[in-house]
Coordinates of C-alpha atoms in Angstrom, one line a residue:
M297 CA 0.1 0.0 -0.1
E298 CA 1.7 3.2 -1.1
G299 CA 2.7 5.5 1.5
F300 CA 2.5 2.8 4.5
D301 CA 5.2 2.6 6.8
N302 CA 5.9 2.1 10.6
I303 CA 4.4 5.7 11.2
V304 CA 1.6 7.1 9.2
S305 CA -0.1 10.5 9.2
V306 CA -3.6 11.4 10.0
N307 CA -3.8 12.9 6.4
W308 CA -2.7 9.5 5.0
L309 CA -5.2 7.5 7.0
Q310 CA -8.1 9.9 6.0
A311 CA -7.0 9.4 2.3
N312 CA -6.9 5.5 2.9
L313 CA -9.7 5.0 5.3
E314 CA -11.9 2.9 2.7
Q315 CA -9.1 0.6 1.6
P316 CA -10.7 -2.8 1.7
N317 CA -7.7 -4.4 3.4
L318 CA -6.9 -1.7 5.9
I319 CA -7.8 -2.2 9.5
V320 CA -7.8 0.5 12.2
L321 CA -7.4 -0.5 15.8
D322 CA -7.9 1.7 19.0
A323 CA -5.2 0.4 21.3
T324 CA -6.1 2.9 24.1
I325 CA -5.6 1.9 27.8
A326 CA -5.8 3.9 30.9
R327 CA -2.6 5.4 32.1
V328 CA -1.2 3.9 35.3
A329 CA -1.6 7.2 37.1
G330 CA -5.3 7.4 36.7
S331 CA -6.9 8.9 33.7
Q332 CA -9.7 6.9 32.0
S333 CA -9.6 5.3 28.6
N334 CA -10.9 7.5 25.8
P335 CA -13.4 9.5 28.1
E336 CA -15.0 11.0 25.0
E337 CA -16.0 7.8 24.0
Q338 CA -15.2 8.5 20.3
Q339 CA -13.3 6.7 17.8
I340 CA -12.0 6.9 14.2
P341 CA -14.7 5.4 11.9
N342 CA -14.9 1.7 11.9
A343 CA -12.1 1.2 14.4
R344 CA -12.0 -2.0 16.2
F345 CA -10.8 -2.0 20.0
F346 CA -7.5 -3.7 20.5
D347 CA -7.7 -4.7 24.3
I348 CA -4.1 -4.7 25.4
K349 CA -5.0 -5.5 28.9
K350 CA -7.2 -8.4 28.4
D351 CA -7.2 -10.0 24.9
F352 CA -3.7 -9.3 24.1
S353 CA -2.1 -9.9 27.4
D354 CA -1.5 -13.1 29.5
V355 CA -4.1 -12.2 32.2
M356 CA -3.2 -15.2 34.2
A357 CA 0.5 -14.0 34.7
E358 CA 1.9 -12.4 37.8
F359 CA 2.8 -9.1 36.3
P360 CA 0.6 -6.7 34.2
S361 CA 0.8 -6.6 30.3
T362 CA 2.6 -9.7 30.1
I363 CA 3.1 -10.9 26.4
P364 CA 0.4 -13.5 25.4
S365 CA 1.2 -16.9 24.0
E366 CA 1.4 -17.1 20.1
Q367 CA -2.0 -19.1 20.1
Q368 CA -3.8 -16.5 22.3
F369 CA -2.5 -13.5 20.0
E370 CA -3.4 -15.3 16.9
Q371 CA -7.0 -16.2 18.0
S372 CA -7.6 -12.7 19.4
A373 CA -6.4 -11.2 16.2
R374 CA -8.7 -13.5 14.1
D375 CA -11.5 -12.5 16.3
L376 CA -10.9 -9.0 15.2
G377 CA -11.3 -9.9 11.6
I378 CA -7.5 -9.5 10.9
H379 CA -6.0 -11.4 7.9
K380 CA -2.5 -12.4 6.8
D381 CA -2.6 -9.6 4.4
S382 CA -4.2 -6.9 6.3
F383 CA -2.6 -3.6 6.7
I384 CA -3.1 -2.4 10.3
V385 CA -3.1 1.1 11.7
V386 CA -2.9 1.3 15.4
Y387 CA -3.8 4.6 17.5
D388 CA -4.6 5.7 21.0
S389 CA -6.6 8.4 22.6
K390 CA -3.5 9.8 24.4
G391 CA -1.6 10.6 21.2
I392 CA 1.4 8.4 21.7
Y393 CA 1.2 6.1 24.6
S394 CA -0.1 2.6 24.2
S395 CA -0.4 2.3 20.4
P396 CA 3.1 1.4 19.9
R397 CA 2.7 -1.5 22.2
A398 CA 0.1 -3.0 19.8
W399 CA 2.5 -2.3 16.9
W400 CA 5.3 -4.1 18.8
L401 CA 3.1 -7.0 19.6
F402 CA 2.2 -7.4 15.9
K403 CA 5.9 -7.2 14.9
T404 CA 6.8 -9.7 17.6
F405 CA 4.1 -12.2 16.3
G406 CA 5.3 -11.8 12.6
H407 CA 3.2 -9.2 11.1
A408 CA 5.1 -6.6 9.0
N409 CA 2.2 -4.5 7.8
V410 CA 1.4 -2.5 11.0
A411 CA 1.9 1.2 11.6
V412 CA 1.4 3.6 14.4
L413 CA -0.9 6.6 13.7
D414 CA 1.2 9.8 14.5
G415 CA -0.7 11.8 17.0
G416 CA -3.5 9.3 17.5
L417 CA -7.1 10.4 18.1
P418 CA -6.1 13.9 19.4
E419 CA -4.4 14.7 16.1
W420 CA -7.2 13.1 14.0
K421 CA -9.7 15.3 15.9
A422 CA -7.4 18.4 15.4
H423 CA -7.7 18.0 11.7
H424 CA -11.7 18.0 12.1
F425 CA -11.8 14.4 10.6
K426 CA -15.0 12.4 11.3
T427 CA -15.4 10.4 14.6
E428 CA -18.0 8.2 15.8
F429 CA -19.2 6.9 19.1
C430 CA -17.1 3.9 20.3
Q431 CA -18.9 0.6 19.4
D432 CA -18.5 -2.9 21.1
N433 CA -16.4 -5.2 18.8
I434 CA -18.5 -7.7 16.9
K435 CA -16.7 -11.1 16.7
L436 CA -15.4 -11.5 13.2
T437 CA -13.4 -14.2 11.6
G438 CA -9.8 -13.6 10.1
D439 CA -7.0 -15.9 9.0
F440 CA -4.4 -14.1 10.9
K441 CA -1.3 -16.5 11.4
A442 CA 1.0 -15.7 14.4
K443 CA 4.8 -16.6 14.3
Y444 CA 6.6 -15.4 17.5
N445 CA 10.0 -13.8 17.2
P446 CA 12.1 -14.5 20.2
S447 CA 14.7 -11.8 19.4
N448 CA 12.1 -9.1 20.1
V449 CA 11.6 -10.0 23.7
V450 CA 14.0 -10.1 26.5
Y451 CA 13.0 -11.9 29.8
F452 CA 14.4 -11.5 33.4
E453 CA 16.8 -14.5 33.4
S454 CA 18.7 -12.7 30.8
L455 CA 19.2 -9.3 32.2
D456 CA 22.1 -9.8 34.6
A457 CA 24.3 -11.1 31.5
I458 CA 23.0 -8.3 29.2
G459 CA 23.9 -5.7 31.6
K460 CA 27.5 -6.9 31.8
D461 CA 27.8 -7.4 27.9
S462 CA 29.1 -4.0 26.3
E463 CA 27.4 -5.2 22.9
F464 CA 23.9 -4.3 24.9
K465 CA 22.6 -1.2 26.1
I466 CA 19.6 -1.2 28.6
I467 CA 17.5 2.0 28.2
D468 CA 14.6 2.9 30.5
A469 CA 11.6 4.7 29.0
R470 CA 10.2 6.0 32.3
S471 CA 10.3 9.5 33.4
N472 CA 13.6 10.9 35.0
D473 CA 11.8 11.4 38.2
R474 CA 10.8 7.8 38.3
F475 CA 14.1 6.7 37.0
T476 CA 16.0 8.4 39.7
S477 CA 13.6 7.6 42.5
K478 CA 12.6 11.2 43.0
V479 CA 8.9 10.1 42.9
S480 CA 7.4 6.9 44.0
E481 CA 6.2 4.2 41.5
P482 CA 2.5 4.7 40.6
R483 CA 1.9 0.9 41.2
A484 CA 1.1 0.4 45.0
G485 CA 3.8 -1.6 46.8
L486 CA 6.4 -1.4 44.0
R487 CA 9.6 0.0 45.0
S488 CA 11.4 2.7 43.2
G489 CA 14.7 2.0 41.6
T490 CA 16.5 1.2 38.3
I491 CA 18.0 -1.9 36.7
P492 CA 21.9 -1.8 36.9
S493 CA 23.7 -0.5 33.9
S494 CA 20.6 1.2 32.4
V495 CA 20.2 4.7 31.1
N496 CA 17.4 6.9 31.0
L497 CA 15.5 8.1 27.7
P498 CA 12.0 9.1 28.7
Y499 CA 9.5 8.1 26.0
T500 CA 8.2 11.7 26.0
A501 CA 11.6 13.0 24.9
L502 CA 10.7 11.5 21.4
L503 CA 7.5 13.5 21.3
E504 CA 6.5 17.1 20.6
G505 CA 2.9 17.5 21.9
N506 CA 0.8 14.7 20.6
T507 CA 3.1 13.7 17.8
F508 CA 6.6 12.4 17.2
R509 CA 9.7 14.7 16.8
S510 CA 11.8 14.5 13.8
I511 CA 14.0 11.7 12.8
K512 CA 16.9 14.0 13.2
D513 CA 15.9 14.7 16.7
W514 CA 15.6 11.0 17.5
Q515 CA 19.1 10.3 16.0
S516 CA 20.6 12.9 18.2
L517 CA 18.9 11.4 21.4
F518 CA 20.1 7.8 20.6
S519 CA 23.5 8.4 19.5
G520 CA 24.1 10.2 22.8
L521 CA 23.2 7.0 24.6
A522 CA 24.2 4.1 22.6
K523 CA 26.6 3.1 19.6
S524 CA 25.2 2.3 16.4
N525 CA 26.3 -1.4 16.5
Q526 CA 24.8 -2.0 20.1
Q527 CA 21.7 -4.2 20.6
L528 CA 19.3 -2.1 22.6
V529 CA 17.0 -3.4 25.3
F530 CA 14.1 -1.2 26.3
T531 CA 12.4 -1.2 29.7
C532 CA 9.8 0.9 31.3
G533 CA 7.2 0.3 34.0
S534 CA 5.4 -2.7 32.4
G535 CA 6.4 -2.8 28.8
I536 CA 4.0 -0.4 27.4
T537 CA 6.1 2.8 26.7
A538 CA 9.2 0.9 26.2
S539 CA 7.5 -0.1 22.8
V540 CA 7.5 3.9 22.0
L541 CA 11.4 3.6 22.0
S542 CA 11.5 0.3 20.2
L543 CA 9.4 1.9 17.3
A544 CA 11.9 4.8 17.1
A545 CA 15.0 2.7 17.3
T546 CA 13.6 0.4 14.5
I547 CA 13.1 3.2 12.3
L548 CA 16.6 4.4 13.2
G549 CA 18.0 1.0 12.3
Y550 CA 19.0 -0.2 15.7
S551 CA 18.7 -3.9 16.7
N552 CA 16.3 -3.9 19.6
S553 CA 14.1 -5.7 22.0
V554 CA 11.8 -4.9 24.9
Y555 CA 12.2 -6.3 28.3
D556 CA 8.5 -7.4 28.7
G557 CA 8.3 -7.5 32.6
S558 CA 10.0 -4.2 32.8
W559 CA 10.5 -2.5 36.3
T560 CA 7.3 -4.0 37.8
E561 CA 8.9 -7.5 37.5
Y562 CA 12.5 -6.6 38.1
G563 CA 11.6 -4.3 41.1
T564 CA 9.5 -7.2 42.5
L565 CA 11.8 -10.0 41.8
T566 CA 15.1 -8.2 43.3
T567 CA 15.7 -6.7 46.7
E568 CA 17.0 -3.6 47.9
T569 CA 20.1 -5.1 49.4
M570 CA 23.2 -3.0 49.3
E571 CA 25.5 -6.0 49.6
H572 CA 26.3 -6.0 45.8
P573 CA 27.6 -2.7 44.5
N574 CA 27.3 -3.9 41.0
K575 CA 23.5 -3.7 41.5
W576 CA 23.3 -0.2 43.0
S577 CA 21.4 2.5 41.1
K578 CA 23.0 5.7 40.2
D579 CA 21.3 7.5 43.1
E580 CA 22.6 4.8 45.4
L581 CA 26.2 5.3 44.2
L582 CA 25.8 9.1 44.4
A583 CA 24.7 8.7 48.0
Y584 CA 27.6 6.5 48.9
I585 CA 30.2 8.9 47.1
L586 CA 28.7 11.9 48.8
L587 CA 28.8 10.0 52.2
F588 CA 32.5 9.2 51.5
I589 CA 33.2 12.8 51.1
A590 CA 31.3 13.9 54.2
H591 CA 32.9 11.3 56.4
S592 CA 36.5 11.7 55.3
D593 CA 37.0 14.1 58.4
L594 CA 35.1 11.6 60.3
D595 CA 32.2 13.9 61.0
E596 CA 29.1 14.2 58.8
S597 CA 27.8 17.7 59.5
K598 CA 24.1 18.7 59.4
S599 CA 24.6 20.8 56.3
E600 CA 26.4 17.8 54.7
K601 CA 23.5 15.6 55.5
E602 CA 21.0 18.2 54.1
Y603 CA 22.9 18.5 50.9
I604 CA 22.9 14.6 50.4
L605 CA 18.9 14.6 51.1
S606 CA 18.6 17.4 48.5
R607 CA 20.2 15.0 45.9
V608 CA 18.5 11.7 46.7
D609 CA 15.3 10.4 48.3
K610 CA 15.3 9.9 52.1
S611 CA 14.9 6.2 51.8
V612 CA 17.8 6.0 49.6
Y613 CA 19.9 7.8 51.8
Q614 CA 18.9 5.8 55.0
R615 CA 19.6 2.6 53.1
V616 CA 23.0 3.8 51.8
H617 CA 23.9 5.3 55.2
E618 CA 23.4 1.8 56.9
K619 CA 25.8 0.3 54.4
F620 CA 28.5 2.9 54.5
E621 CA 28.7 2.7 58.5
E622 CA 29.6 -1.0 57.9
D623 CA 32.6 -0.3 55.6
N624 CA 36.0 0.7 56.2
D625 CA 37.8 3.1 53.9
Y626 CA 39.2 0.4 51.9
Q627 CA 36.0 -1.4 51.5
S628 CA 34.4 2.0 50.6
I629 CA 36.9 2.5 47.7
Q630 CA 36.3 -0.9 46.4
N631 CA 32.7 -0.6 46.7
I632 CA 32.7 2.7 44.6
V633 CA 35.0 1.1 41.9
E634 CA 32.8 -2.0 41.6
A635 CA 29.7 0.2 41.4
V636 CA 31.2 2.8 38.9
K637 CA 31.8 -0.2 36.6
T638 CA 27.9 -0.9 36.5
H639 CA 27.2 2.6 35.1
D640 CA 28.5 4.3 32.0
Y641 CA 29.4 7.9 32.8
Y642 CA 29.6 10.3 29.8
R643 CA 31.6 13.5 30.1
N644 CA 28.7 15.6 31.0
D645 CA 27.6 13.0 33.5
L646 CA 31.1 13.0 35.1
A647 CA 31.1 16.8 35.2
D648 CA 27.8 16.8 37.0
L649 CA 29.0 14.2 39.5
F650 CA 32.2 16.1 40.3
A651 CA 30.1 19.2 40.7
D652 CA 28.0 17.3 43.3
I653 CA 31.0 16.2 45.0
K654 CA 32.5 19.7 45.4
L655 CA 29.3 21.1 46.5
M656 CA 29.3 18.3 49.1
A657 CA 32.8 19.3 50.3
F658 CA 32.0 22.9 50.5
A659 CA 28.6 22.2 52.2
D660 CA 29.9 23.1 55.8
G661 CA 31.7 26.1 54.5
E662 CA 35.2 24.8 53.3
M663 CA 37.1 21.9 51.9
D664 CA 39.6 20.6 54.4
Q665 CA 42.6 18.5 54.0
M666 CA 40.9 15.2 54.4
E667 CA 38.1 16.1 52.1
K668 CA 40.6 17.3 49.5
L669 CA 42.4 13.8 49.8
A670 CA 39.2 12.1 49.4
Y671 CA 38.2 14.2 46.4
N672 CA 41.5 13.4 44.7
T673 CA 41.0 9.7 45.4
L674 CA 37.7 9.8 43.6
K675 CA 39.1 11.8 40.7
K676 CA 41.4 8.7 40.3
I677 CA 38.7 6.1 40.6
L678 CA 36.2 8.0 38.4
K679 CA 38.5 9.3 35.6

């Protein structure tokens, strides 16, 4: 179909809406933080509801949005009247949020002809194109055939090895505040944190309003985080917005996959133990380094504590402080060395880190001799 690609515009869809083998799917889901699915109850004409949370997830799995079996996906797609030769356009009512998850699922189950509608329903309505009230799906019969592609998916058991392999780069699509534990996870009972060795690229950084930014902008974002020959592994809260990054990476030519369980699974299956520095988050490492400076003169002042608490969450500070008090100077240095190996620090990151270290040293008014010694030690470790 002429003009059909991984992303299509609302103008393209309007012009091709009556094509006999084109199927439009509404892949809207509610955001975790609370807003309801498509509150206007409107849809693009003849759209069929692609129920990510029910029909296209393993509802018996422990974690939300778990990828379904090949058999479940095939049958659910057939029930929507999808055929092997169907051209599929997916959208959602948020603009760009859950529709790339539907795109990724079709790609993972072997269907090439699927595209995301740039801007989704908001962009469609902004162009004053026709809408209709949402309707319940009528069970149809398609001949869709699923063929699972395991290279598109990463599972929990593989993460430790991937994190230690320089051929891979783990990229987290959550907001920076969630990634750095500055805010709590929206799911009740789920701890904050990050997967070791992961870096952050919020999915919203790929957007401008409801639509995608330019390919040039994407290239700039990705080239700052990964090498062109690295295999990218995307994660988020539960595998939904990681698919936004997967879509962009695919268009840019990166080999990539999605960690299906994402932070919901990882944060549940791992503990907050500080016994293994190679599993510390960047915030935990920062807190430990700042404590190393603060205690270099054997006395953590009130102003030094306040500075650390201005940089990391109180729960992180308390957890790291307990660990720091157990360690002697030699152990502290070894812990920092091991933890630093876990995280890739680029030039700007290092500059920010040393700025924090200097501010820590001057938090109580001056940098004394012991703090200078500790600072120079860190310069050797972190260079």
